[in-house]
Short mmCIF file of C-alpha atoms in Angstrom, two decimals:
data_model
loop_
_atom_site.label_atom_id
_atom_site.label_comp_id
_atom_site.label_asym_id
_atom_site.label_seq_id
_atom_site.Cartn_x
_atom_site.Cartn_y
_atom_site.Cartn_z
CA MET A 13 15.54 50.86 63.07
CA ARG A 14 15.86 47.69 65.10
CA PHE A 15 12.82 46.10 63.50
CA PHE A 16 14.18 46.70 60.09
CA PHE A 17 17.26 44.54 60.06
CA PRO A 18 16.28 40.93 60.74
CA LEU A 19 13.79 40.61 57.91
CA LEU A 20 15.89 42.77 55.59
CA LEU A 21 18.71 40.30 56.13
CA LEU A 22 16.43 37.52 54.97
CA LEU A 23 15.94 39.40 51.75
CA LEU A 24 19.61 40.27 51.34
CA GLY A 25 20.38 36.64 52.05
CA GLN A 26 18.47 35.77 48.91
CA ILE A 27 20.26 38.34 46.82
CA ALA A 28 23.72 37.56 48.18
CA THR A 29 23.61 33.95 47.00
CA THR A 30 23.27 34.93 43.35
CA SER A 31 26.03 34.46 40.78
CA ALA A 32 26.43 34.79 37.02
CA THR A 33 25.35 31.23 36.23
CA GLN A 34 22.20 31.76 38.21
CA TRP A 35 20.62 34.05 35.62
CA ARG A 36 19.02 33.55 32.26
CA THR A 37 17.85 36.13 29.74
CA LEU A 38 14.29 36.13 28.47
CA ASP A 39 13.48 35.51 24.83
CA PRO A 40 12.07 38.87 23.64
CA ASN A 41 9.86 36.92 21.24
CA ASN A 42 8.19 35.24 24.19
CA THR A 43 8.07 38.23 26.50
CA LEU A 44 5.22 40.72 26.76
CA LEU A 45 5.33 44.36 27.79
CA MET A 46 1.97 45.43 29.17
CA THR A 47 1.71 49.16 29.76
CA LEU A 48 -0.87 50.19 32.37
CA PRO A 49 -1.72 53.80 33.24
CA HIS A 50 0.25 53.45 36.47
CA GLY A 51 3.25 51.38 35.34
CA LYS A 52 4.83 48.78 33.10
CA VAL A 53 4.57 45.02 33.52
CA VAL A 54 6.79 42.36 31.95
CA ILE A 55 5.43 38.86 31.41
CA GLU A 56 7.34 35.74 30.44
CA LEU A 57 5.33 33.45 28.17
CA ALA A 58 5.58 29.67 28.37
CA PRO A 59 5.42 28.20 24.85
CA GLN A 60 7.15 25.06 26.17
CA PHE A 61 4.07 24.31 28.30
CA ALA A 62 1.15 25.86 26.42
CA PRO A 63 2.25 26.42 22.80
CA LYS A 64 -1.17 27.03 21.26
CA HIS A 65 -2.28 29.46 23.95
CA VAL A 66 0.96 31.39 23.64
CA ALA A 67 0.76 31.48 19.84
CA GLN A 68 -2.80 32.80 19.89
CA PHE A 69 -2.11 35.36 22.61
CA LYS A 70 0.92 36.62 20.70
CA ALA A 71 -1.07 36.91 17.48
CA LEU A 72 -3.85 38.86 19.23
CA THR A 73 -1.20 41.06 20.85
CA GLN A 74 0.32 41.81 17.44
CA GLN A 75 -3.12 42.68 16.09
CA GLY A 76 -3.43 45.28 18.87
CA LEU A 77 -6.51 43.55 20.26
CA PHE A 78 -5.59 44.14 23.90
CA ASP A 79 -4.78 47.82 23.52
CA HIS A 80 -7.34 49.99 25.38
CA ASN A 81 -8.98 46.87 26.77
CA LYS A 82 -10.27 47.12 30.36
CA PHE A 83 -9.86 44.85 33.36
CA TYR A 84 -13.58 44.23 33.82
CA ARG A 85 -13.49 41.56 36.53
CA VAL A 86 -11.09 42.29 39.34
CA ILE A 87 -11.71 40.59 42.67
CA ASP A 88 -9.30 41.42 45.45
CA GLY A 89 -7.35 38.37 46.59
CA PHE A 90 -8.38 36.39 43.53
CA VAL A 91 -7.97 37.54 39.90
CA ALA A 92 -7.68 40.54 37.60
CA GLN A 93 -9.37 39.60 34.34
CA ALA A 94 -9.55 41.35 30.97
CA GLY A 95 -10.22 40.36 27.41
CA PRO A 96 -11.67 41.83 24.26
CA GLU A 97 -14.46 40.55 22.09
CA ALA A 98 -12.62 38.96 19.22
CA ARG A 99 -13.69 37.76 15.81
CA ARG A 100 -14.08 33.97 15.80
CA ASP A 101 -11.62 33.56 12.93
CA ARG A 102 -8.99 35.56 14.80
CA ALA A 103 -9.54 33.97 18.20
CA PRO A 104 -10.82 30.44 17.72
CA ASN A 105 -11.48 28.26 20.76
CA LEU A 106 -8.38 26.60 22.12
CA THR A 107 -7.95 23.05 23.34
CA MET A 108 -6.90 22.85 27.02
CA GLU A 109 -3.16 22.80 27.65
CA GLY A 110 -3.41 22.48 31.42
CA GLU A 111 -1.00 19.58 31.90
CA TRP A 112 1.58 17.56 30.05
CA GLN A 113 3.69 14.40 30.28
CA PRO A 114 7.26 15.40 31.01
CA SER A 115 10.22 13.58 29.49
CA LYS A 116 12.57 11.68 31.79
CA THR A 117 15.20 14.40 31.38
CA TRP A 118 13.16 17.47 32.28
CA ALA A 119 14.87 20.07 34.48
CA PHE A 120 12.49 19.75 37.43
CA THR A 121 13.74 21.19 40.71
CA LEU A 122 11.81 19.56 43.52
CA VAL A 123 10.48 21.87 46.23
CA GLN A 124 8.08 19.77 48.26
CA LYS A 125 6.61 16.30 48.40
CA GLU A 126 3.06 15.77 49.60
CA ASP A 127 2.05 19.36 49.11
CA LEU A 128 -1.64 19.89 49.91
CA PHE A 129 -2.62 19.96 46.22
CA ALA A 130 0.01 17.85 44.48
CA PRO A 131 2.16 14.77 45.15
CA GLN A 132 5.17 16.93 44.28
CA THR A 133 5.79 20.60 43.63
CA GLY A 134 8.83 22.23 42.10
CA PHE A 135 10.10 24.58 39.42
CA VAL A 136 10.76 24.26 35.73
CA ASP A 137 12.15 27.31 33.89
CA GLY A 138 11.09 29.58 36.76
CA PHE A 139 7.48 28.36 36.66
CA ALA A 140 5.93 26.67 39.70
CA VAL A 141 4.88 23.16 38.74
CA GLY A 142 2.79 20.40 40.26
CA TYR A 143 3.82 16.84 39.46
CA ASP A 144 2.28 13.42 39.86
CA GLU A 145 4.95 10.78 39.40
CA LYS A 146 2.44 7.93 39.34
CA ASP A 147 0.91 8.87 36.02
CA ASN A 148 3.80 11.14 34.96
CA HIS A 149 1.69 14.28 34.67
CA ALA A 150 2.88 17.82 35.33
CA TRP A 151 1.05 21.15 35.35
CA LEU A 152 1.70 24.82 36.01
CA THR A 153 0.22 25.89 39.35
CA HIS A 154 -1.83 29.01 40.10
CA CYS A 155 0.74 30.91 42.17
CA PRO A 156 0.29 34.70 42.46
CA GLY A 157 1.22 36.47 39.25
CA ILE A 158 0.50 33.74 36.73
CA LEU A 159 -1.23 34.57 33.44
CA ALA A 160 -3.93 32.13 32.36
CA MET A 161 -6.76 31.99 29.87
CA ALA A 162 -10.32 32.36 31.08
CA ARG A 163 -12.93 30.03 29.63
CA GLY A 164 -16.59 29.04 29.77
CA ASN A 165 -17.83 25.78 31.30
CA SER A 166 -16.50 23.80 28.38
CA PRO A 167 -12.81 22.96 28.91
CA ASP A 168 -11.91 23.87 25.34
CA SER A 169 -13.54 27.29 25.22
CA ALA A 170 -10.67 29.70 25.97
CA SER A 171 -9.92 32.18 23.20
CA SER A 172 -9.01 35.76 24.15
CA HIS A 173 -9.99 36.55 27.77
CA PHE A 174 -7.29 36.16 30.38
CA TYR A 175 -6.52 36.69 34.05
CA PHE A 176 -3.68 37.32 36.46
CA THR A 177 -3.86 35.78 39.94
CA ILE A 178 -3.53 38.50 42.60
CA GLY A 179 -4.04 36.70 45.92
CA GLN A 180 -3.42 33.47 47.77
CA ALA A 181 -2.88 30.84 45.09
CA PRO A 182 -6.25 29.38 43.91
CA ARG A 183 -4.67 25.97 43.44
CA TYR A 184 -8.08 24.35 42.92
CA LEU A 185 -7.93 25.80 39.40
CA ASP A 186 -4.76 23.83 38.58
CA ARG A 187 -5.03 21.44 35.61
CA ILE A 188 -8.45 22.78 34.57
CA MET A 189 -7.25 26.16 33.32
CA THR A 190 -4.39 26.84 30.94
CA ILE A 191 -1.59 28.88 32.47
CA PHE A 192 0.70 30.25 29.80
CA GLY A 193 2.84 32.96 31.38
CA ARG A 194 3.88 34.74 34.55
CA VAL A 195 4.72 38.25 35.68
CA VAL A 196 8.49 38.73 36.08
CA TYR A 197 8.44 42.51 36.63
CA GLY A 198 5.85 45.00 37.85
CA MET A 199 3.64 42.69 39.94
CA ASN A 200 3.01 45.73 42.15
CA HIS A 201 1.26 47.36 39.19
CA ILE A 202 -0.93 44.28 38.70
CA GLN A 203 -1.82 44.53 42.41
CA ALA A 204 -2.83 48.17 41.92
CA ILE A 205 -5.40 47.43 39.18
CA GLN A 206 -8.79 48.91 40.10
CA ARG A 207 -11.01 46.29 41.75
CA THR A 208 -14.38 46.01 40.02
CA ALA A 209 -16.03 43.83 42.69
CA VAL A 210 -17.03 45.50 45.94
CA ILE A 211 -18.53 44.08 49.11
CA ALA A 212 -22.28 44.26 49.72
CA GLY A 213 -23.28 47.76 50.78
CA ASP A 214 -20.26 49.48 49.30
CA LYS A 215 -20.31 51.98 46.45
CA THR A 216 -20.16 50.24 43.08
CA ILE A 217 -17.32 51.00 40.69
CA ALA A 218 -18.34 52.56 37.38
CA PRO A 219 -16.86 50.94 34.25
CA SER A 220 -15.26 54.31 33.48
CA GLN A 221 -13.03 53.71 36.53
CA TYR A 222 -11.83 50.30 35.36
CA THR A 223 -8.10 50.03 34.66
CA LYS A 224 -7.31 50.14 30.96
CA ILE A 225 -4.42 48.46 29.19
CA ILE A 226 -2.67 51.27 27.36
CA LYS A 227 -0.65 48.91 25.21
CA MET A 228 0.24 45.22 25.04
CA GLN A 229 3.35 44.45 22.97
CA LEU A 230 5.78 41.68 22.25
CA MET A 231 9.07 42.89 23.74
CA SER A 232 10.81 42.11 20.44
CA GLU A 233 8.55 44.66 18.74
CA VAL A 234 9.07 47.42 21.31
CA PRO A 235 11.50 50.13 20.09
CA LYS A 236 14.95 49.29 21.53
CA GLU A 237 15.13 52.42 23.71
CA GLN A 238 11.82 51.56 25.39
CA GLN A 239 12.58 47.90 26.00
CA ILE A 240 12.82 46.61 29.56
CA ILE A 241 15.44 43.88 29.73
CA ILE A 242 14.86 41.43 32.58
CA GLU A 243 16.93 38.46 33.63
CA VAL A 244 15.36 35.73 35.73
CA GLU A 245 16.91 33.43 38.30
CA ARG A 246 17.60 29.94 36.95
CA THR A 247 15.60 27.42 38.93
CA ASP A 248 17.73 24.52 37.68
CA SER A 249 20.97 25.99 39.07
CA ASN A 250 22.84 24.66 42.08
CA ASP A 251 22.64 28.15 43.57
CA PHE A 252 18.88 27.99 43.47
CA LYS A 253 18.80 24.51 44.97
CA GLU A 254 21.05 25.75 47.78
CA LYS A 255 18.66 28.65 48.33
CA LEU A 256 15.76 26.22 48.70
CA LYS A 257 17.72 24.27 51.31
CA LYS A 258 18.48 27.43 53.28
CA ARG A 259 14.88 28.53 53.06
CA LEU A 260 13.82 25.17 54.44
CA ALA A 261 16.36 25.19 57.31
CA ARG A 262 15.69 28.79 58.47
CA LYS A 263 18.96 28.97 60.34
CA SER A 264 18.80 32.72 61.05
CA ALA A 265 18.62 33.62 64.73
CA PHE A 266 15.34 35.33 63.90
CA PHE A 267 13.75 31.86 63.85
CA TYR A 268 14.12 31.28 67.58
CA LYS A 269 11.73 28.37 67.12
CA LYS A 270 12.06 26.54 63.79
CA PRO A 271 9.02 26.44 61.52
CA PRO A 272 7.91 23.12 59.96
CA GLN A 273 10.48 21.93 57.41
CA VAL A 274 8.19 22.39 54.44
CA LEU A 275 7.97 24.87 51.58
CA ASP A 276 4.94 26.26 49.80
CA VAL A 277 6.03 26.42 46.14
CA CYS A 278 3.98 29.61 45.70
CA GLN A 279 5.81 31.32 48.54
CA VAL A 280 9.33 30.86 47.12
CA PRO A 281 10.37 34.09 45.39
CA ILE A 282 12.01 33.69 41.98
CA LEU A 283 14.28 36.69 41.57
CA SER A 284 14.35 38.99 38.58
CA ARG A 285 16.90 41.69 37.82
CA ARG A 286 16.74 44.53 35.37
CA LEU A 287 19.55 45.08 32.89
CA LYS A 288 17.99 48.01 31.05
CA MET B 15 -19.38 38.05 27.97
CA ARG B 16 -19.24 34.29 27.99
CA PHE B 17 -16.07 34.24 30.07
CA PHE B 18 -17.64 36.38 32.68
CA PHE B 19 -20.40 34.17 33.98
CA PRO B 20 -18.96 30.91 35.28
CA LEU B 21 -16.58 32.46 37.78
CA LEU B 22 -19.01 35.22 38.65
CA LEU B 23 -21.47 32.50 39.58
CA LEU B 24 -18.90 31.08 41.96
CA LEU B 25 -18.76 34.44 43.67
CA LEU B 26 -22.51 34.91 43.70
CA GLY B 27 -22.80 31.40 45.07
CA GLN B 28 -20.91 32.59 48.10
CA ILE B 29 -23.08 35.63 48.56
CA ALA B 30 -26.34 33.80 47.96
CA THR B 31 -25.82 31.42 50.88
CA THR B 32 -25.72 34.24 53.42
CA SER B 33 -28.48 34.85 55.94
CA ALA B 34 -29.08 37.09 58.95
CA THR B 35 -27.55 34.67 61.46
CA GLN B 36 -24.43 34.48 59.37
CA TRP B 37 -23.29 37.99 60.28
CA ARG B 38 -21.76 39.57 63.34
CA THR B 39 -21.04 43.20 64.04
CA LEU B 40 -17.57 44.38 64.98
CA ASP B 41 -16.83 45.89 68.36
CA PRO B 42 -15.93 49.54 67.54
CA ASN B 43 -13.57 49.46 70.51
CA ASN B 44 -11.58 46.71 68.85
CA THR B 45 -11.77 48.01 65.31
CA LEU B 46 -9.28 50.34 63.64
CA LEU B 47 -9.84 52.83 60.85
CA MET B 48 -6.59 53.44 58.97
CA THR B 49 -6.81 56.28 56.48
CA LEU B 50 -4.29 56.09 53.63
CA PRO B 51 -3.89 58.77 50.94
CA HIS B 52 -5.68 56.49 48.46
CA GLY B 53 -8.41 54.96 50.64
CA LYS B 54 -9.72 53.75 53.97
CA VAL B 55 -8.94 50.43 55.60
CA VAL B 56 -10.85 48.74 58.44
CA ILE B 57 -9.04 46.28 60.69
CA GLU B 58 -10.56 43.94 63.25
CA LEU B 59 -8.34 43.50 66.30
CA ALA B 60 -8.08 40.18 68.14
CA PRO B 61 -7.86 40.85 71.90
CA GLN B 62 -9.10 37.28 72.52
CA PHE B 63 -5.86 35.93 70.99
CA ALA B 64 -3.26 38.63 71.65
CA PRO B 65 -4.57 40.86 74.46
CA LYS B 66 -1.32 42.66 75.30
CA HIS B 67 -0.43 43.41 71.70
CA VAL B 68 -3.92 44.75 71.06
CA ALA B 69 -3.88 46.88 74.22
CA GLN B 70 -0.53 48.43 73.34
CA PHE B 71 -1.45 49.03 69.70
CA LYS B 72 -4.69 50.70 70.77
CA ALA B 73 -2.88 52.91 73.27
CA LEU B 74 -0.33 53.99 70.64
CA THR B 75 -3.18 54.63 68.22
CA GLN B 76 -4.91 56.85 70.75
CA GLN B 77 -1.67 58.77 71.32
CA GLY B 78 -1.60 59.48 67.57
CA LEU B 79 1.72 57.74 67.20
CA PHE B 80 0.87 56.15 63.83
CA ASP B 81 -0.43 59.34 62.22
CA HIS B 82 1.87 60.51 59.40
CA ASN B 83 3.97 57.37 59.81
CA LYS B 84 5.35 55.85 56.59
CA PHE B 85 5.37 52.29 55.29
CA TYR B 86 9.15 52.02 55.07
CA ARG B 87 9.51 48.34 54.20
CA VAL B 88 7.14 47.15 51.52
CA ILE B 89 8.11 44.05 49.57
CA ASP B 90 5.72 42.93 46.88
CA GLY B 91 4.24 39.51 47.60
CA PHE B 92 5.40 39.63 51.22
CA VAL B 93 4.71 42.46 53.69
CA ALA B 94 3.95 46.16 54.07
CA GLN B 95 5.62 47.32 57.26
CA ALA B 96 5.43 50.59 59.17
CA GLY B 97 6.10 51.76 62.69
CA PRO B 98 7.23 54.85 64.50
CA GLU B 99 10.08 55.32 66.91
CA ALA B 100 8.34 55.27 70.26
CA ARG B 101 9.44 56.23 73.73
CA ARG B 102 10.32 53.12 75.73
CA ASP B 103 7.85 53.96 78.48
CA ARG B 104 5.04 54.29 75.95
CA ALA B 105 5.92 51.24 73.89
CA PRO B 106 7.64 48.69 76.13
CA ASN B 107 8.70 45.35 74.69
CA LEU B 108 5.91 42.81 74.54
CA THR B 109 5.99 39.14 75.40
CA MET B 110 5.13 36.88 72.43
CA GLU B 111 1.46 35.98 72.06
CA GLY B 112 1.89 33.76 69.03
CA GLU B 113 -0.07 30.75 70.29
CA TRP B 114 -2.44 29.69 73.02
CA GLN B 115 -4.09 26.65 74.58
CA PRO B 116 -7.73 26.63 73.56
CA SER B 117 -10.48 25.53 75.91
CA LYS B 118 -12.48 22.40 75.09
CA THR B 119 -15.46 24.55 74.07
CA TRP B 120 -13.80 26.89 71.61
CA ALA B 121 -15.76 27.68 68.44
CA PHE B 122 -13.26 26.15 66.02
CA THR B 123 -14.56 25.44 62.53
CA LEU B 124 -12.31 22.84 60.94
CA VAL B 125 -11.21 23.51 57.38
CA GLN B 126 -8.48 21.00 56.68
CA LYS B 127 -6.55 18.21 58.34
CA GLU B 128 -2.91 17.61 57.47
CA ASP B 129 -2.41 21.00 55.93
CA LEU B 130 1.20 21.52 54.83
CA PHE B 131 2.02 23.67 57.88
CA ALA B 132 -0.36 22.48 60.59
CA PRO B 133 -2.05 19.26 61.72
CA GLN B 134 -5.36 21.12 61.45
CA THR B 135 -6.50 24.46 60.07
CA GLY B 136 -9.77 26.23 60.61
CA PHE B 137 -11.45 29.45 61.67
CA VAL B 138 -12.21 31.06 65.00
CA ASP B 139 -14.07 34.40 64.99
CA GLY B 140 -13.20 34.91 61.32
CA PHE B 141 -9.48 34.43 61.90
CA ALA B 142 -7.59 31.61 60.17
CA VAL B 143 -6.13 29.33 62.81
CA GLY B 144 -3.62 26.49 62.91
CA TYR B 145 -4.20 23.80 65.51
CA ASP B 146 -2.20 20.93 66.94
CA GLU B 147 -4.52 18.62 68.82
CA LYS B 148 -1.66 16.59 70.28
CA ASP B 149 -0.39 19.35 72.53
CA ASN B 150 -3.59 21.43 72.34
CA HIS B 151 -1.93 24.49 70.84
CA ALA B 152 -3.54 26.95 68.46
CA TRP B 153 -2.18 29.96 66.59
CA LEU B 154 -3.31 32.59 64.12
CA THR B 155 -1.85 31.91 60.66
CA HIS B 156 -0.21 34.40 58.29
CA CYS B 157 -2.93 34.54 55.63
CA PRO B 158 -2.98 37.60 53.35
CA GLY B 159 -4.27 40.68 55.17
CA ILE B 160 -3.29 39.83 58.72
CA LEU B 161 -1.82 42.50 60.99
CA ALA B 162 1.16 41.40 63.10
CA MET B 163 3.88 42.99 65.18
CA ALA B 164 7.41 43.13 63.80
CA ARG B 165 10.24 42.31 66.18
CA GLY B 166 14.01 41.88 66.44
CA ASN B 167 15.74 38.52 66.83
CA SER B 168 14.56 38.24 70.41
CA PRO B 169 11.05 36.75 70.54
CA ASP B 170 9.90 39.29 73.11
CA SER B 171 11.04 42.44 71.35
CA ALA B 172 7.92 43.67 69.55
CA SER B 173 6.73 47.11 70.60
CA SER B 174 5.39 49.49 67.91
CA HIS B 175 6.39 48.36 64.41
CA PHE B 176 3.87 46.28 62.51
CA TYR B 177 3.18 44.66 59.14
CA PHE B 178 0.37 43.52 56.90
CA THR B 179 0.88 40.42 54.75
CA ILE B 180 0.29 41.24 51.06
CA GLY B 181 1.18 38.03 49.19
CA GLN B 182 1.07 34.27 49.36
CA ALA B 183 0.78 33.41 53.06
CA PRO B 184 4.27 33.28 54.70
CA ARG B 185 3.16 30.45 56.97
CA TYR B 186 6.72 29.84 58.14
CA LEU B 187 6.24 32.90 60.35
CA ASP B 188 3.34 31.26 62.21
CA ARG B 189 3.81 30.88 66.00
CA ILE B 190 6.98 33.01 66.03
CA MET B 191 5.27 36.34 65.34
CA THR B 192 2.26 37.80 67.10
CA ILE B 193 -0.72 38.30 64.81
CA PHE B 194 -3.28 40.57 66.45
CA GLY B 195 -5.69 41.70 63.73
CA ARG B 196 -6.85 41.37 60.17
CA VAL B 197 -8.11 43.60 57.38
CA VAL B 198 -11.88 43.29 56.92
CA TYR B 199 -12.32 46.16 54.47
CA GLY B 200 -10.04 47.95 52.00
CA MET B 201 -7.47 45.20 51.39
CA ASN B 202 -7.16 46.64 47.87
CA HIS B 203 -5.76 49.82 49.44
CA ILE B 204 -3.20 47.79 51.40
CA GLN B 205 -2.21 46.16 48.11
CA ALA B 206 -1.72 49.59 46.54
CA ILE B 207 0.82 50.78 49.15
CA GLN B 208 4.02 51.98 47.46
CA ARG B 209 6.63 49.21 47.37
CA THR B 210 9.96 50.33 48.84
CA ALA B 211 11.97 47.31 47.69
CA VAL B 212 12.88 47.11 44.01
CA ILE B 213 14.68 44.44 42.02
CA ALA B 214 18.39 44.77 41.27
CA GLY B 215 18.96 47.28 38.47
CA ASP B 216 15.67 49.08 38.93
CA LYS B 217 15.27 52.70 40.02
CA THR B 218 15.21 53.02 43.81
CA ILE B 219 12.21 54.54 45.53
CA ALA B 220 12.90 57.73 47.46
CA PRO B 221 11.52 57.85 51.03
CA SER B 222 9.46 60.86 49.94
CA GLN B 223 7.45 58.45 47.76
CA TYR B 224 6.67 56.05 50.62
CA THR B 225 2.99 55.72 51.50
CA LYS B 226 2.04 57.66 54.60
CA ILE B 227 -0.67 56.80 57.10
CA ILE B 228 -2.83 59.90 57.22
CA LYS B 229 -4.60 58.80 60.37
CA MET B 230 -5.02 55.69 62.51
CA GLN B 231 -8.07 55.72 64.79
CA LEU B 232 -10.12 53.46 66.97
CA MET B 233 -13.48 53.24 65.20
CA SER B 234 -15.24 54.11 68.48
CA GLU B 235 -13.40 57.45 68.46
CA VAL B 236 -14.20 58.33 64.84
CA PRO B 237 -17.01 60.91 64.54
CA LYS B 238 -20.26 59.01 63.89
CA GLU B 239 -20.77 60.45 60.40
CA GLN B 240 -17.32 59.26 59.29
CA GLN B 241 -17.55 55.76 60.74
CA ILE B 242 -17.48 52.77 58.43
CA ILE B 243 -19.69 50.02 59.84
CA ILE B 244 -18.69 46.56 58.71
CA GLU B 245 -20.28 43.22 59.48
CA VAL B 246 -18.29 40.03 59.08
CA GLU B 247 -19.41 36.54 58.19
CA ARG B 248 -19.69 34.23 61.21
CA THR B 249 -17.29 31.35 60.79
CA ASP B 250 -19.06 29.31 63.48
CA SER B 251 -22.42 29.37 61.66
CA ASN B 252 -23.97 26.41 59.88
CA ASP B 253 -24.19 28.55 56.77
CA PHE B 254 -20.45 28.98 56.78
CA LYS B 255 -19.85 25.27 57.37
CA GLU B 256 -22.13 24.52 54.42
CA LYS B 257 -20.15 26.97 52.32
CA LEU B 258 -16.94 25.13 53.17
CA LYS B 259 -18.51 21.84 52.09
CA LYS B 260 -19.61 23.34 48.77
CA ARG B 261 -16.21 24.86 48.23
CA LEU B 262 -14.66 21.45 48.79
CA ALA B 263 -17.05 19.61 46.47
CA ARG B 264 -16.82 22.09 43.55
CA LYS B 265 -20.02 20.81 42.00
CA SER B 266 -20.33 23.60 39.40
CA ALA B 267 -20.11 22.41 35.80
CA PHE B 268 -17.14 24.72 35.46
CA PHE B 269 -15.10 22.06 37.28
CA TYR B 270 -15.25 19.54 34.45
CA LYS B 271 -12.50 17.66 36.30
CA LYS B 272 -12.71 17.87 40.10
CA PRO B 273 -9.78 19.42 41.97
CA PRO B 274 -8.29 17.62 45.00
CA GLN B 275 -10.79 17.61 47.89
CA VAL B 276 -8.69 19.89 50.06
CA LEU B 277 -8.93 23.52 51.15
CA ASP B 278 -6.18 26.04 51.80
CA VAL B 279 -7.41 27.96 54.85
CA CYS B 280 -5.84 31.14 53.45
CA GLN B 281 -7.77 30.81 50.20
CA VAL B 282 -11.25 30.71 51.80
CA PRO B 283 -12.77 34.20 51.59
CA ILE B 284 -14.48 35.45 54.74
CA LEU B 285 -17.14 37.87 53.58
CA SER B 286 -17.62 41.38 54.90
CA ARG B 287 -20.53 43.69 54.22
CA ARG B 288 -20.86 47.40 54.76
CA LEU B 289 -23.80 48.80 56.70
CA LYS B 290 -22.73 52.44 56.61
#
């Protein structure tokens, strides 16, 4: 058991710092329940950052367009992608919503300056954000578990295909893809989606083996008794800011030699808890 | 289908640049076959970087110590950890092998200077490496899919428990843990290991549901007809260096706006191919 405790304490350390003010409830009108054959996934949408993408995705969800759709492009360590063929009038092309100009009063919690890919990184509403103060531009970053729209070569060609990131953050896609949600529950089930890409020389995967979405629903439209109610850690709380400081300092005896005093915004867990 | 092609081309681009000199075979004496209930995983060991850890892990493998062992600590986005109770005389405590002083002639392929966690990052023998030129120290970094020894608070307390990284690289563990291998085949099966940690309010996972290792074997001791023969991309080849340059430049029309000219060493795929 001796190997179990030190790292478990790190985890408990995160949980122990939580308090009532540290949590926020999700808006069931901007929360998705995606039912896979092997489990349920809850996704928080981000209408504050990508309103048109969220509106279209919600409309397609309500039309049942994603039900029975297959993850047809799943590359381990990269993305799990799905998306139905949709009628043009139902799923018109969307204009990129990859970045925005924040107001002076935005609730940005700084994580790191001079990150490899951004002048600043931090969190807004639980979403990992890149920020360039010089031209006052912010964008959602491709941390594991984000939901983004796929597109063709043209920037404004996203419409109904989408992907989840399932490996080391492909930050080179920041600002040129529209991220519009993130997984807040059931990321393990996203990780268990059948890969469709195999290495050279390996047995190919037949489309009949691809993972199917059983149902995609707005949480507000799920019958009450089947709803999954998730609360998410507030990233603008003092508790969270304290947690970042502790994570940076690594004071536990386990760190017999201190790591560099830097944080990768994609490696900071944002806690969820389940109420129902 | 229109969403399928651009990113597929990126992948094919990687495959298309390969040539005969770009591949190396694995030493079956330093390769593990780990059989899980849901698939087979191949691991390349790194005796050149962590000789004592590799020697002990191989000995314990040959004694069958890992067979039927369960992954008892699996945290989504972080690690999958297993390890049996071992007799002290069979699994004595190991001295840390977290970093080393490279010779002037080492085959280091530079990826990035001034990475967030290291003055330099790059590859040696397919392993992602951090490097500090000032004091001539190098270390294996915690990219997804590495195999490392767990330990207690004391640096020199690793013996038989181990973990695979399954999420965004926990680079803060670099230099203070001993990495001694990496997954070269079947990372999807590592990702599908049953999580043992759940969020607050969620149903706990009974130990009977934990994923069991059916068998851990040295590839050289696997009957010929059951062997999986993997070749791995050479990270010291000119082909690979060209690939890095292309990855940095992102010349495809898909990148209508160029990302920062930086590379995250943990986000560069090292290709494997299967011969048998």
